[in-house]
Structures are given as C-alpha cells and as structure tokens.
C-alpha positions as a printed NumPy array, in Angstrom:
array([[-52.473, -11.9  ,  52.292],
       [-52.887, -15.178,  54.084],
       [-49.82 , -17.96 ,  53.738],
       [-51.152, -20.679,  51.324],
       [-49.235, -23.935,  52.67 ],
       [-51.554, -25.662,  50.161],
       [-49.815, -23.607,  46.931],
       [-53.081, -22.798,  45.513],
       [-54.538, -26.427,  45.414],
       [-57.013, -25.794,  48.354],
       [-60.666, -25.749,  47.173],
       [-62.001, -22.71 ,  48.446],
       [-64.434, -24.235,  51.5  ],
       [-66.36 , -22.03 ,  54.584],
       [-64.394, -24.125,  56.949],
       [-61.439, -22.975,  56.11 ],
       [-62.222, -18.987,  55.604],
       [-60.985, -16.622,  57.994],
       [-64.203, -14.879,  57.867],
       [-66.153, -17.825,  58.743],
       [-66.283, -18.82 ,  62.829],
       [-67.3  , -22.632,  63.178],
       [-70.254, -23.666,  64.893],
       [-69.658, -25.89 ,  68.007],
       [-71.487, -28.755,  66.693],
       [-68.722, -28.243,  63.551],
       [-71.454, -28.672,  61.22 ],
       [-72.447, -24.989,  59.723],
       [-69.916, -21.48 ,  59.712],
       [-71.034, -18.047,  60.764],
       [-70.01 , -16.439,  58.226],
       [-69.42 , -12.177,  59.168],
       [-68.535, -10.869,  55.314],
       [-72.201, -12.783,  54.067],
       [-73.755, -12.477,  57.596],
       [-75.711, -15.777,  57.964],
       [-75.228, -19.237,  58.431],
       [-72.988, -21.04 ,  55.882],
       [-72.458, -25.193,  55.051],
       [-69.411, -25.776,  55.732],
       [-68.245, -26.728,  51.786],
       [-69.735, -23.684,  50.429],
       [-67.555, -20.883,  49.338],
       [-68.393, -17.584,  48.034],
       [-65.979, -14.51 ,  46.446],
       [-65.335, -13.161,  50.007],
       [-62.927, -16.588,  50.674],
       [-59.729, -15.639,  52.224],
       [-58.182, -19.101,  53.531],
       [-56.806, -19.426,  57.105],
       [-54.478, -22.142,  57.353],
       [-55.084, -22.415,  61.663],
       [-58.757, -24.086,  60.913],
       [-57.494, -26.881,  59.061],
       [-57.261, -30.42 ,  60.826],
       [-54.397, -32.5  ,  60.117],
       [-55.06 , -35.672,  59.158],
       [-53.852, -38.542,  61.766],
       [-50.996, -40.714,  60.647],
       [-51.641, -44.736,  60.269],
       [-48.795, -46.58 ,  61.583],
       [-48.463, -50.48 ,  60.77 ],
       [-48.875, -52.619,  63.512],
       [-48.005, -55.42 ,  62.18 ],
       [-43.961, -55.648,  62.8  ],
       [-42.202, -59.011,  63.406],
       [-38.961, -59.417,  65.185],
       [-36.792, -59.753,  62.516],
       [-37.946, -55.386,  61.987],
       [-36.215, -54.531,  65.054],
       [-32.418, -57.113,  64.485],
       [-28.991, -54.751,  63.975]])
C-alpha cells in the first residue's frame, strides 16, 4: 500500500497513478492496468496513487521589502 502524504484528500487523477506512465508532451497517461491512452484527470477503480508524480507547487515570495524589514 502506497504512503498517502495527502491523508485521503487526493482526488483520485491518472497523473498521479502508479499504473499510469506520463506522456512526454504531459498531456495524456499510458495507462498498463486499462491498456490505452488515459486524460490525465480521469480515474478509474484500478487507482493506486504514487506520491513521486506529483509536482510541488513553487513558493511566491514578496518582493516588495523596505529597509526598515531587514533593522535589528
């Protein structure tokens, strides 16, 4: 059984199955339990998440800092 990091509140997706291999233009899975081509939001009972295939998402940082942000 595959480590949920999510605890249970992932929607089950293609693009994150284990089953699923992602096409290089990352816009459909090869799917090897349905054996075909899969969207990448579509999910089906075979779903077994695999927590390596999802993307964090990049931090924003403010850029906007004065000088009185950086005074002991």
């Amino acid at each position: 059984m595959a480590l949920n990091l999510f605890k249970g509140k992932t929607e089950p997706q293609c693009g994150y199955c284990e089953h699923a291999e992602i096409a290089p233009d990352s816009s459909v899975a090869v799917c090897r339990k349905m054996g075909g081509i899969m969207q990448l939001h579509s999910k089906c009972k075979k779903f077994r998440y695999d927590p390596l295939k999802r993307e964090p998402k990049t931090p924003s940082f403010s850029t906007d800092f004065s000088k009185d942000d950086f005074a002991l």
